Each structure stands twice: as C-alpha cells, then as structure tokens.
Coordinates of C-alpha atoms in Angstrom, one line a residue:
X1 CA -0.1 0.0 -0.1
X2 CA 1.3 3.4 -0.7
X3 CA 1.5 6.4 1.2
X4 CA -1.8 7.6 -0.1
X5 CA -3.5 4.9 0.2
X6 CA -2.9 4.7 3.7
X7 CA -3.4 8.5 4.2
X8 CA -7.1 7.8 2.8
X9 CA -7.6 5.0 4.8
X10 CA -6.7 6.9 7.9
X11 CA -8.9 9.4 7.2
X12 CA -12.1 7.4 6.6
X13 CA -11.4 6.1 10.1
X14 CA -11.5 9.6 11.5
X15 CA -14.8 11.6 12.9
X16 CA -14.8 15.2 11.7
X17 CA -13.7 16.3 15.4
X18 CA -10.6 14.0 15.3
X19 CA -9.4 16.0 11.9
X20 CA -10.0 19.2 13.3
X21 CA -7.6 18.0 16.2
X22 CA -5.2 17.3 13.5
X23 CA -5.2 21.3 12.6
X24 CA -4.1 22.6 16.2
X25 CA -1.5 22.8 17.3
X26 CA -1.1 23.7 21.0
X27 CA 1.4 24.2 24.2
X28 CA 1.7 23.4 27.7
X29 CA 1.5 25.0 30.8
X30 CA 4.4 23.5 32.6
X31 CA 6.8 20.9 32.5
X32 CA 5.0 17.6 33.9
X33 CA 2.2 15.9 32.0
X34 CA -0.3 16.2 35.2
X35 CA -3.3 14.0 35.0
X36 CA -5.9 16.7 34.3
X37 CA -3.6 18.2 31.6
X38 CA -3.4 14.1 30.2
X39 CA -7.9 14.3 30.7
X40 CA -7.7 17.7 28.4
X41 CA -5.2 15.8 25.5
X42 CA -7.7 13.1 25.9
X43 CA -11.5 14.7 26.0
X44 CA -9.2 16.9 23.4
X45 CA -7.3 15.1 20.8
X46 CA -4.8 17.7 18.9
X47 CA -2.1 17.2 16.0
X48 CA 1.0 18.3 17.9
X49 CA 2.1 20.6 21.0
X50 CA 4.9 23.2 21.4
X51 CA 7.4 23.0 24.0
X52 CA 8.6 26.4 25.1
X53 CA 11.5 27.2 27.6
X54 CA 8.4 27.0 30.3
X55 CA 8.6 23.4 29.8
X56 CA 12.2 22.6 30.1
X57 CA 14.1 21.9 32.9
X58 CA 16.7 19.8 31.2
X59 CA 17.1 17.3 28.3
X60 CA 16.0 14.1 30.5
X61 CA 13.2 15.4 31.4
X62 CA 11.8 16.9 27.9
X63 CA 12.7 13.3 26.7
X64 CA 10.1 11.7 29.1
X65 CA 7.6 14.4 28.7
X66 CA 7.9 13.5 24.8
X67 CA 7.6 9.8 25.9
X68 CA 4.2 10.8 28.5
X69 CA 2.7 12.9 25.9
X70 CA 2.5 10.3 23.0
X71 CA 1.5 7.9 25.1
X72 CA -1.6 9.0 26.6
X73 CA -1.7 10.0 23.2
X74 CA -1.4 6.1 21.9
X75 CA -3.8 5.1 25.3
X76 CA -6.6 7.1 24.2
X77 CA -6.4 5.5 20.4
X78 CA -5.3 8.8 19.3
X79 CA -2.7 9.9 16.4
X80 CA 1.1 10.3 17.7
X81 CA 1.5 14.2 18.0
X82 CA 3.7 16.2 15.9
X83 CA 6.2 17.6 19.0
X84 CA 7.4 20.9 17.8
X85 CA 10.0 24.1 18.9
X86 CA 11.7 27.2 18.1
X87 CA 15.5 25.7 18.2
X88 CA 16.9 28.5 15.8
X89 CA 20.2 28.5 17.7
X90 CA 21.4 31.4 19.0
X91 CA 19.1 33.8 21.4
X92 CA 16.5 32.5 19.6
X93 CA 16.4 28.1 21.7
X94 CA 14.1 26.8 24.2
X95 CA 16.9 24.6 25.8
X96 CA 20.1 26.0 26.1
X97 CA 21.3 23.6 28.4
X98 CA 22.7 19.9 27.9
X99 CA 21.9 20.4 24.2
X100 CA 24.1 21.7 22.0
X101 CA 23.5 24.7 21.4
X102 CA 24.3 26.0 17.7
X103 CA 25.5 29.6 16.3
X104 CA 22.2 31.6 14.5
X105 CA 21.7 32.3 11.6
X106 CA 23.7 35.5 11.0
X107 CA 26.7 33.6 13.2
X108 CA 26.2 31.4 10.8
X109 CA 26.6 33.4 7.6
X110 CA 29.1 35.3 8.7
X111 CA 31.4 32.5 9.2
X112 CA 31.2 31.9 6.0
X113 CA 30.5 28.5 4.9
X114 CA 26.6 26.8 3.3
X115 CA 28.2 23.7 4.7
X116 CA 28.2 24.9 8.1
X117 CA 24.6 25.0 7.6
X118 CA 24.1 22.0 6.5
X119 CA 25.9 20.4 9.6
X120 CA 24.7 22.3 12.8
X121 CA 21.1 21.4 11.0
X122 CA 21.9 18.2 11.0
X123 CA 23.4 17.9 14.2
X124 CA 20.9 20.2 16.0
X125 CA 18.3 17.7 14.4
X126 CA 20.0 14.3 15.4
X127 CA 19.6 16.0 19.1
X128 CA 16.0 16.9 18.9
X129 CA 15.0 13.7 17.5
X130 CA 16.4 12.0 20.4
X131 CA 14.3 13.8 22.6
X132 CA 11.2 12.9 20.7
X133 CA 11.1 16.6 18.7
X134 CA 10.1 16.0 15.2
X135 CA 9.4 19.4 13.9
X136 CA 11.8 23.2 14.0
X137 CA 10.1 25.8 13.9
X138 CA 13.7 26.7 11.6
X139 CA 15.4 28.1 9.5
X140 CA 13.7 32.2 9.3
X141 CA 13.8 32.7 6.4
X142 CA 13.4 36.9 6.4
X143 CA 15.5 39.0 4.6
X144 CA 17.0 41.5 7.2
X145 CA 17.5 44.8 5.0
X146 CA 15.3 46.6 7.4
X147 CA 18.3 47.8 10.0
X148 CA 15.0 49.4 12.7
X149 CA 13.5 45.5 12.5
X150 CA 13.0 44.8 16.5
X151 CA 12.2 41.0 16.2
X152 CA 14.0 39.5 13.4
X153 CA 17.8 41.4 13.7
X154 CA 20.4 38.1 13.8
X155 CA 17.4 35.1 13.3
X156 CA 18.1 36.0 9.5
X157 CA 21.0 35.2 7.7
X158 CA 21.8 39.2 6.9
X159 CA 20.1 41.2 4.0
X160 CA 20.8 39.2 0.7
X161 CA 18.0 37.2 -0.4
X162 CA 20.5 35.1 -2.4
X163 CA 23.0 34.2 0.3
X164 CA 19.3 33.7 3.0
X165 CA 18.2 31.3 0.5
X166 CA 20.9 29.2 -0.1
X167 CA 21.6 28.9 3.3
X168 CA 18.2 28.4 4.4
X169 CA 18.1 25.6 2.1
X170 CA 21.1 24.0 3.5
X171 CA 19.1 24.3 7.3
X172 CA 16.3 22.5 5.9
X173 CA 18.3 19.8 4.4
X174 CA 20.4 19.3 7.7
X175 CA 16.8 19.1 9.6
X176 CA 15.0 17.3 7.4
X177 CA 17.7 14.4 6.3
X178 CA 18.3 14.6 10.4
X179 CA 15.0 13.0 10.4
X180 CA 12.8 16.1 12.0
X181 CA 10.6 18.5 9.5
X182 CA 11.5 22.6 9.0
X183 CA 9.6 25.1 9.0
X184 CA 10.9 28.6 7.3
X185 CA 9.4 31.0 8.9
X186 CA 7.8 33.8 8.2
X187 CA 6.2 34.0 5.0
X188 CA 5.7 36.2 2.8
X189 CA 9.1 37.8 4.8
X190 CA 9.4 39.7 8.1
X191 CA 12.6 41.0 7.4
X192 CA 11.7 44.3 6.0
X193 CA 9.2 45.5 9.0
X194 CA 10.4 48.2 12.0
X195 CA 7.8 46.4 14.2
X196 CA 7.3 43.3 15.8
X197 CA 3.7 41.6 15.3
X198 CA 3.8 39.6 18.8
X199 CA 3.1 43.1 19.4
X200 CA 1.4 44.9 17.2
X201 CA 0.2 44.4 12.8
X202 CA 3.1 45.5 10.7
X203 CA 2.3 46.7 7.3
X204 CA 4.6 46.3 4.5
X205 CA 3.7 48.3 1.5
X206 CA 6.1 46.2 -1.1
X207 CA 4.0 45.2 -4.5
X208 CA 4.6 41.8 -5.7
X209 CA 7.4 42.3 -8.4
X210 CA 9.7 43.6 -5.7
X211 CA 8.9 40.7 -2.9
X212 CA 10.1 38.3 -6.1
X213 CA 13.1 40.3 -5.9
X214 CA 13.4 39.8 -2.4
X215 CA 11.3 38.8 0.2
X216 CA 10.2 35.3 -1.8
X217 CA 14.0 34.5 -3.0
X218 CA 14.7 32.0 -0.3
X219 CA 11.0 30.8 0.1
X220 CA 10.6 29.9 -3.4
X221 CA 14.3 27.8 -2.7
X222 CA 12.6 26.2 0.3
X223 CA 10.1 25.0 -1.8
X224 CA 12.5 23.6 -4.3
X225 CA 14.4 21.5 -1.3
X226 CA 11.4 19.9 0.0
X227 CA 10.6 21.9 3.3
X228 CA 7.5 20.1 4.8
X229 CA 6.1 23.4 6.8
X230 CA 5.8 27.0 5.9
X231 CA 4.5 29.3 8.5
X232 CA 2.9 32.4 8.2
X233 CA 3.8 36.1 8.9
X234 CA 1.0 37.8 11.0
X235 CA 1.9 41.1 8.7
X236 CA -0.2 43.2 6.7
X237 CA 0.6 42.9 2.9
X238 CA -1.4 45.8 1.6
X239 CA -1.1 45.7 -1.8
X240 CA -1.5 41.5 -1.8
X241 CA -4.6 42.5 -0.1
X242 CA -7.4 44.7 -0.1
X243 CA -8.9 43.9 3.5
X244 CA -6.5 45.1 6.2
X245 CA -5.8 41.3 6.8
X246 CA -2.3 39.6 8.1
X247 CA -1.0 37.0 5.6
X248 CA -2.0 34.1 7.7
X249 CA -6.1 35.5 7.3
X250 CA -5.0 36.5 4.0
X251 CA -6.8 33.9 0.8
X252 CA -5.1 36.0 -1.7
X253 CA -1.6 35.5 0.3
X254 CA -1.7 31.5 1.1
X255 CA -3.9 30.2 -1.6
X256 CA -3.4 32.6 -4.4
X257 CA 0.4 33.5 -3.7
X258 CA 1.8 30.5 -1.9
X259 CA -0.1 27.4 -3.1
X260 CA -0.9 28.6 -6.8
X261 CA 1.8 30.8 -7.9
X262 CA 4.4 29.1 -6.0
X263 CA 3.1 25.5 -6.2
X264 CA 3.3 24.7 -2.7
X265 CA 2.6 21.2 -1.8
X266 CA 3.7 21.0 1.9
X267 CA 2.0 22.2 5.5
X268 CA 0.9 26.0 5.3
X269 CA 0.9 26.0 9.7
X270 CA 0.2 30.0 11.0
X271 CA 2.5 31.7 13.6
X272 CA 0.9 31.8 17.4
X273 CA -2.6 33.0 17.1
X274 CA -2.6 34.5 20.6
X275 CA 0.2 37.3 18.8
X276 CA -1.4 40.4 19.3
X277 CA -1.6 41.2 15.9
X278 CA -4.4 38.8 15.9
X279 CA -5.9 39.2 19.4
X280 CA -6.1 43.0 18.3
X281 CA -7.9 42.4 15.2
X282 CA -10.0 39.6 14.9
X283 CA -9.9 37.6 18.1
X284 CA -7.7 34.0 18.3
X285 CA -10.5 32.0 18.1
X286 CA -12.5 33.6 14.8
X287 CA -9.0 34.2 13.9
X288 CA -8.8 30.4 13.3
X289 CA -11.8 30.1 11.3
X290 CA -10.4 32.6 9.2
X291 CA -7.3 31.0 8.6
X292 CA -8.7 27.8 7.3
X293 CA -10.4 29.5 4.8
X294 CA -7.3 31.2 4.0
X295 CA -5.8 27.9 3.0
X296 CA -3.5 27.5 6.4
X297 CA -3.5 23.8 7.7
X298 CA -1.9 23.8 11.0
X299 CA -3.1 26.2 14.1
X300 CA -0.6 27.1 16.6
X301 CA -2.2 28.0 19.8
X302 CA 0.2 28.1 21.8
X303 CA -0.8 29.1 25.1
X304 CA -4.3 29.6 26.3
X305 CA -6.3 26.1 26.5
X306 CA -9.5 27.9 26.8
X307 CA -8.7 29.1 23.5
X308 CA -8.2 26.1 21.9
X309 CA -11.4 24.4 22.5
X310 CA -12.6 27.6 21.6
X311 CA -11.0 27.7 18.4
X312 CA -12.5 23.5 18.4
X313 CA -16.2 24.9 18.6
X314 CA -16.0 27.4 15.8
X315 CA -13.9 25.4 13.1
X316 CA -16.8 22.5 14.0
X317 CA -19.7 25.2 14.0
X318 CA -18.7 26.6 10.6
X319 CA -17.9 23.4 9.3
X320 CA -21.2 22.9 10.4
X321 CA -23.1 26.1 8.9
X322 CA -21.2 25.3 5.5
X323 CA -18.9 28.1 6.1
X324 CA -16.2 25.8 5.4
X325 CA -16.9 22.4 3.8
X326 CA -15.7 18.9 5.0
X327 CA -13.4 18.6 2.1
X328 CA -11.8 21.5 2.8
X329 CA -10.4 20.2 6.0
X330 CA -9.9 16.2 4.9
X331 CA -7.4 18.5 2.1
X332 CA -5.1 20.1 4.9
X333 CA -5.4 16.7 7.4
X334 CA -4.0 14.4 4.4
X335 CA -1.4 16.9 4.1
X336 CA -0.8 16.4 7.6
X337 CA -1.3 12.9 8.0
X338 CA 1.0 12.2 5.2
X339 CA 3.8 14.0 6.7
X340 CA 3.6 12.3 9.9
X341 CA 3.8 8.7 8.4
X342 CA 7.0 10.0 6.0
X343 CA 8.6 11.7 8.9
X344 CA 8.0 8.0 10.8
X345 CA 6.3 9.3 13.2
X346 CA 3.0 6.9 12.7
X347 CA 2.4 3.4 10.8
X348 CA -0.2 2.0 9.9
X349 CA -0.7 -1.7 11.7
X350 CA -3.7 -2.9 11.8
X351 CA -6.9 -1.5 12.6
X352 CA -5.3 1.4 13.5
X353 CA -1.8 3.9 12.6
X354 CA 0.8 2.4 15.5
X355 CA 2.9 5.0 17.0
X356 CA 6.6 5.2 17.1
X357 CA 6.7 5.9 20.7
X358 CA 9.6 4.4 22.4
X359 CA 11.6 5.3 25.9
X360 CA 14.4 7.9 25.2
X361 CA 17.8 5.9 25.0
X362 CA 19.8 7.0 28.4
X363 CA 23.4 6.7 28.4
X364 CA 25.3 5.7 31.9
X365 CA 24.5 9.4 33.1
X366 CA 21.0 9.3 32.7
X367 CA 20.4 11.7 29.9
X368 CA 19.2 11.0 26.6
X369 CA 22.4 9.7 24.7
X370 CA 23.3 11.5 21.6
X371 CA 22.5 15.0 22.8
X372 CA 25.6 17.4 23.6
X373 CA 27.7 14.9 22.1
X374 CA 31.3 16.4 21.5
X375 CA 31.5 15.8 18.0
X376 CA 28.5 18.4 17.8
X377 CA 30.4 20.7 20.6
X378 CA 33.7 20.9 19.0
X379 CA 31.2 21.8 15.4
X380 CA 29.7 24.4 17.1
X381 CA 32.8 25.7 18.4
X382 CA 34.3 26.1 15.0
X383 CA 31.5 27.8 13.3
X384 CA 31.3 30.4 16.1
X385 CA 34.8 31.1 15.9
X386 CA 34.9 31.8 12.4
X387 CA 31.7 33.8 12.8
X388 CA 34.0 37.1 15.4
X389 CA 33.9 39.8 12.5
X390 CA 36.5 42.4 13.2
X391 CA 34.5 45.3 11.2
X392 CA 37.0 48.0 11.8
X393 CA 40.5 48.5 13.9
X394 CA 41.6 51.9 12.5
X395 CA 43.8 52.9 16.0
X396 CA 45.5 49.6 15.2
X397 CA 44.3 47.9 19.2
X398 CA 44.1 44.6 18.1
X399 CA 45.2 42.6 19.5
X400 CA 44.5 43.8 22.5
X401 CA 47.7 44.6 24.3
X402 CA 48.9 43.0 27.7
X403 CA 47.8 46.1 30.0
X404 CA 44.8 47.0 32.3
X405 CA 41.8 47.1 30.6
X406 CA 38.1 47.5 31.8
X407 CA 35.4 45.3 30.3
X408 CA 32.0 47.0 30.2
X409 CA 29.4 44.2 29.2
X410 CA 25.4 45.1 28.2
X411 CA 23.8 42.0 29.9
X412 CA 21.3 40.8 27.6
X413 CA 17.7 41.4 27.7
X414 CA 14.6 39.8 25.8
X415 CA 14.2 42.2 23.4
X416 CA 10.6 40.5 21.9
X417 CA 8.7 37.7 23.1
X418 CA 10.5 35.3 20.1
X419 CA 13.9 35.6 22.7
X420 CA 14.7 33.6 25.6
X421 CA 16.2 35.3 28.7
X422 CA 19.2 34.0 29.6
X423 CA 19.6 32.9 32.9
X424 CA 22.9 33.4 34.2
X425 CA 24.2 36.3 32.0
X426 CA 27.7 35.7 30.6
X427 CA 30.3 38.8 30.7
X428 CA 32.8 39.0 28.0
X429 CA 35.0 40.3 30.8
X430 CA 34.9 36.9 32.7
X431 CA 36.0 35.1 29.5
X432 CA 39.0 37.4 28.7
X433 CA 39.8 36.9 32.7
X434 CA 40.0 32.9 31.6
X435 CA 41.5 33.6 28.8
X436 CA 44.5 35.1 31.8
X437 CA 43.9 38.5 31.0
X438 CA 44.7 41.3 33.4
X439 CA 40.9 42.8 33.5
X440 CA 38.4 45.5 35.4
X441 CA 34.9 44.0 34.3
X442 CA 31.3 45.6 35.4
X443 CA 28.5 44.0 33.7
X444 CA 25.3 46.2 33.8
X445 CA 21.9 45.4 33.0
X446 CA 20.7 47.0 29.2
X447 CA 17.1 48.2 31.2
X448 CA 19.8 49.7 33.7
X449 CA 22.6 51.7 32.2
X450 CA 22.0 55.4 33.0
X451 CA 21.8 54.4 36.1
X452 CA 25.0 52.9 36.2
X453 CA 26.7 55.1 34.0
X454 CA 28.7 57.2 36.1
X455 CA 30.1 54.0 37.7
X456 CA 31.4 52.8 34.5
X457 CA 32.3 56.3 33.8
X458 CA 34.3 56.7 37.5
X459 CA 36.0 53.2 36.6
X460 CA 37.4 54.1 32.8
X461 CA 39.0 57.7 34.8
X462 CA 41.1 55.9 36.5
X463 CA 44.8 55.6 35.7
X464 CA 45.2 51.8 35.9
X465 CA 42.6 51.6 33.2
X466 CA 45.3 52.1 29.9
X467 CA 42.2 50.8 27.4
X468 CA 38.6 50.1 27.1
X469 CA 36.6 47.2 26.0
X470 CA 32.6 47.6 26.0
X471 CA 30.3 44.5 24.7
X472 CA 26.9 46.6 23.7
X473 CA 24.0 44.6 23.6
X474 CA 21.3 46.1 20.5
X475 CA 22.3 49.8 21.4
X476 CA 21.2 50.7 18.0
X477 CA 17.2 50.9 20.2
X478 CA 18.8 52.2 23.5
X479 CA 19.7 55.6 23.8
X480 CA 21.7 55.2 27.2
X481 CA 23.9 52.1 25.7
X482 CA 24.8 55.1 22.4
X483 CA 25.5 57.6 24.8
X484 CA 27.8 55.7 27.6
X485 CA 30.1 54.4 24.6
X486 CA 30.1 57.7 22.9
X487 CA 31.1 58.7 26.8
X488 CA 33.5 56.1 27.0
X489 CA 35.1 57.5 23.6
X490 CA 35.4 61.1 24.3
X491 CA 38.1 59.9 27.3
X492 CA 40.5 59.6 24.6
X493 CA 41.3 56.3 25.4
X494 CA 41.6 53.5 23.2
X495 CA 38.6 51.9 23.2
X496 CA 37.1 48.7 21.3
X497 CA 32.9 48.3 20.5
X498 CA 31.7 44.8 20.4
X499 CA 28.3 44.3 19.2
X500 CA 26.7 41.0 20.6
X501 CA 23.6 41.1 19.1
X502 CA 22.6 43.8 15.5
X503 CA 25.8 45.1 14.3
X504 CA 23.8 47.5 13.5
X505 CA 24.9 49.6 16.9
X506 CA 27.8 51.3 15.0
X507 CA 25.5 53.1 13.2
X508 CA 24.5 55.0 16.5
X509 CA 28.2 55.9 17.1
X510 CA 30.3 55.9 14.0
X511 CA 32.9 57.7 15.4
X512 CA 34.0 55.1 17.1
X513 CA 37.3 53.4 15.4
X514 CA 37.1 49.4 16.4
X515 CA 34.1 47.7 15.6
X516 CA 33.6 44.1 16.1
X517 CA 30.5 42.1 15.1
X518 CA 29.8 38.8 17.2
X519 CA 25.7 38.5 16.5
X520 CA 24.5 37.0 20.4
X521 CA 25.8 36.7 23.6
X522 CA 26.0 33.3 24.8
X523 CA 28.6 31.9 26.6
X524 CA 30.6 30.0 23.7
X525 CA 30.4 33.4 21.7
X526 CA 32.0 35.6 24.6
X527 CA 34.6 32.6 24.7
X528 CA 35.4 33.2 20.7
X529 CA 35.4 37.1 20.8
X530 CA 37.6 37.3 24.1
X531 CA 39.7 34.3 21.5
X532 CA 40.0 36.5 19.1
X533 CA 40.7 40.0 20.9
X534 CA 43.3 38.5 22.6
X535 CA 44.9 37.1 18.4
X536 CA 44.7 33.2 19.9
X537 CA 42.7 33.2 17.1
X538 CA 42.0 35.8 13.4
X539 CA 39.1 37.3 12.7
X540 CA 37.6 35.1 9.7
X541 CA 34.1 36.9 10.2
X542 CA 32.3 38.7 6.9
X543 CA 29.5 40.9 7.9
X544 CA 26.2 40.0 6.2
X545 CA 24.3 43.3 6.5
X546 CA 25.6 46.5 5.8
X547 CA 26.4 49.6 8.0
X548 CA 26.8 52.2 6.2
X549 CA 28.9 53.6 3.2
X550 CA 32.2 52.4 4.4
X551 CA 31.2 48.4 6.3
X552 CA 29.4 46.4 3.5
X553 CA 27.8 43.4 3.3
X554 CA 29.2 40.6 1.0
X555 CA 26.3 39.1 -0.9
X556 CA 28.4 36.8 -2.8
X557 CA 29.8 35.2 0.7
X558 CA 28.0 31.7 0.4

C-alpha cells in the first residue's frame, strides 16, 4: 500500500472532531504532564504540541515529557503528535543547556560556509530527534534589510536574498535529513518591518514585483528543497490583500500566492494565534476559522487551552453551517497525515496507526544519549570562532595589548517574546579573565545603563586603566547605551566596541575606531570573542549586512 492509500484509509476512520484536532497545535503550561492535563488531551485530541522554555528543566525531563505525551495519545487511540519547538540557535533556543546550542543564522552566515548551515542543522536535528522532537520551527528565511527591525535581526542569515536562500536551503536539508521536519518562516517575509507582530500588526507596502526580487526568493528556494512546513507571518501587505488582514488570514497570500503561484504542496501553518497582531484585530478563535478559509492547514495556539477549545468549537460550527466544507478540512488533514507517515511518526498497522513511541535512550549518566555530544560541541565552537567579524580597527588596537583593561558588558535582554532570557548572563570580562587577561570588569543590565553610567565612567577614568572594551547589546535601540559608548570614546583612551547582538549598533556611534560584530551573547560566543581580541584565533567573519557606506556586506559570500 502506498502512502496515498494509507492516508486515505486513515482519513476515513477519523471523525470530524478528530480531523479538526489534527489541525490544531498547542502548548503546555509547565514541565509535567499532570493527570488533569492528560484528561484534557484525551478529551481534545490535537495534532501536536509546542515546547517553550517554561516546559524545559533539563534534557532528560524533555525526553520523558515527550514520551508521556505520546503514550497518552496512544492509550486514547489517538494519532501521535507532532512535537515541536523553536530551536533556531543563537538567541532563540528553548533548550539552552544539556544540548548543543549552535550559533544563530547571522553568525553562521558570517562564518561563511553553507556547509556549516547544513552540518549545524543536521546535528541539531539529531539531538532534537533523540528527545522525541520531530518538528523544528526553523529556519528563519526573512531577509533582514531593515536595521530597525525589532524582532528578526540576527535571526536572519542577512540582507541578501540569495544568501538567505542558500543558507536556508542547507538548513532545511540538514534538519530533514536528520528526520526532523523544518518550518520555514515567516511567509511572505518579516524582514523589512519596524514593528513586532507579537505586539502589533506590521504593514509592509511592497508589491509582488519587489517581493519576487527580495522577500520571496528564500521561500521559493525552500519550496524547491521540499520543506515540510511554511509558517505564515502576521503582517499586512496592502498591495497583496485588499482587506486589512494579516497574511495568516489572507486567501490571496496563502492560497493565491503560496499555493497557486509558487506551487507549494506542503503544510501551511500559522504563527501563534495569540500574538497581538491577531488578538487585537479578529481575535484568536474567529481568526482560527479565517486562517483555514485562507488556506492554512495547521493552527498554532501556544498558550491558552480555553482558546484552543474555543477554536475547536468555532471550526466545527463553521463546518456545520457550510462556511468551511469538510472537503476543505480533509485537504489539510491529508497533508498532515502524509507528513506523519513520511517522517516515521506513525505507521499504519491493523485497524489504526501504530505509534513509534519508545523510551528515550539513556546513557550512563542518566541523560538522553546522542545529545550534547563532543563532536557537535566541536562543530558549534568551530562555527562560532569563524563568525567573529572585525569591522574596523582604525586605531590598530588588536590584538589587545596586555595592559590594565576595563571591560563593560551590557547584559543580554529579551528583545521580543520570541527571545529567551539567559538565566545566567555571561560576561565578556569573565571570558577574558578565563583566558588569563588582566581586566576590571563590570556587567550592567540593558535596562539599567543610565543608572550605572556614572560608575562605569568613574572606573574608566582611573589612571591604571589604559584601554576600554564595551560589549553592547542592541545599542541602536537604546539611547542610553549609545550615549555611554560616546562618553567612553570622549575620554580619549583606546576603545573597542563589540556588538553582541545586531551589528547595526555602529550607526549610533560612527566615530568609534575599533568595532567587532559577534551576533549573539551566548557563553560560547563570549569565549570566541575573547580569543579573537587576544589574537589566539584570527578574525574570519564577514558582515552579512551593510553598516553604511564604508562597511558593506558581502552578498556573494556563500
């Protein structure tokens, strides 16, 4: 029996409610599958689960949670779940400890090898698979050509559509070769916005001609690559949609553009339907119906189970009233069932599909095997070290001289809901000390720069301090940070600025003579920065974006 026949047989056995459930993907409130929560899922069969940091204690717990979720579905004679996560790498990773945390997209592009994109995605996919996670909401295929974009930035491979397309395609291939579905996002493009759709409805004024030249290039490549999922963006494109609807709710975007013009045959899924761009316009429940009408196959409701049950009821009612045909529901469920069979999540045996539910493989230390292995750690370190980018050294400061140095680290902070707050912020000063360098180091919160500026300047003025390093974190969004950099520069002592997230910080203080871009502030990155500053490794990174007339990206660097 071929896969199409299997899908048809499975579909014929599902009730309408079960089919609607396959089109819903939801979150969990905590780290355990409590009995009331298990009862909820027995009564409300869903197509999948999404993990957030709130669901993660350690990798062993994640593996067991996955096992328990799939066992409950199996015992209730339900179809197995897509178990999904946003494990992009870099600053957006729901699991940050115990697993190999790879550099993010812009860092990988800066390192300059599309093979790195494949290898990182393949290794990450193998580790996710070991935890029972079979769907990763990655890669980000947005072309970040707007320095004021508050939500994409370093999550993008850069500003060149061709570079984003090549790196994205390799990431998709790596994940799916590892047996994990990839979800390219955020269609038709979230790169050229100055608003965050978690908080507002961004408007992008581009027409289809411009989008075919920029925003759609990576998605067309992803379709050619056979990406399993494409996630829609909650962004309004007035030249593509006459009504004020975000792309997620637009039939002209999802069906007309993505299905018909671009020929995509995979699963179209929504971004979270609890984001403000949806809640403040149509509301989660009504928008869930509208998304299906527009052409979406899978509806993501990440947080609130009351909204999930509301969506169930609203979709059932829409079918009963003829607003949505059952054939339309079947069309989406066929795609979802086909993928579950294709990716080995279930196999049809006997009267109903058999779950591939197995206990996680545990090593001698009681942790999931094949997760965080040395080979993968070495790969992450290699990419990280090659990503550190020397943008300019007009003062000839680097490598650093072995003199008394003040190192100021602006701690990372969550820019958007997509980010995860680092529990124990890492310091560039600490990383330099670990390399045996003599520093006075100060770490200040991104939101507390103004309060700490006086203390920083006092430390910088001390006679024994001969040079200064400041690690900024999105200073181009924070006037207090850029103001502090300018005050340090005005002291006349040799100053090095290291951007530990978006490289666009330089625009806020163009007079700075020594500038390094590092793209993220994870511990591994801080270690790589320290090594490069001290001359222990060469600067090898290339800017994936432009920083004005002098500092250009290299769009052919693929």
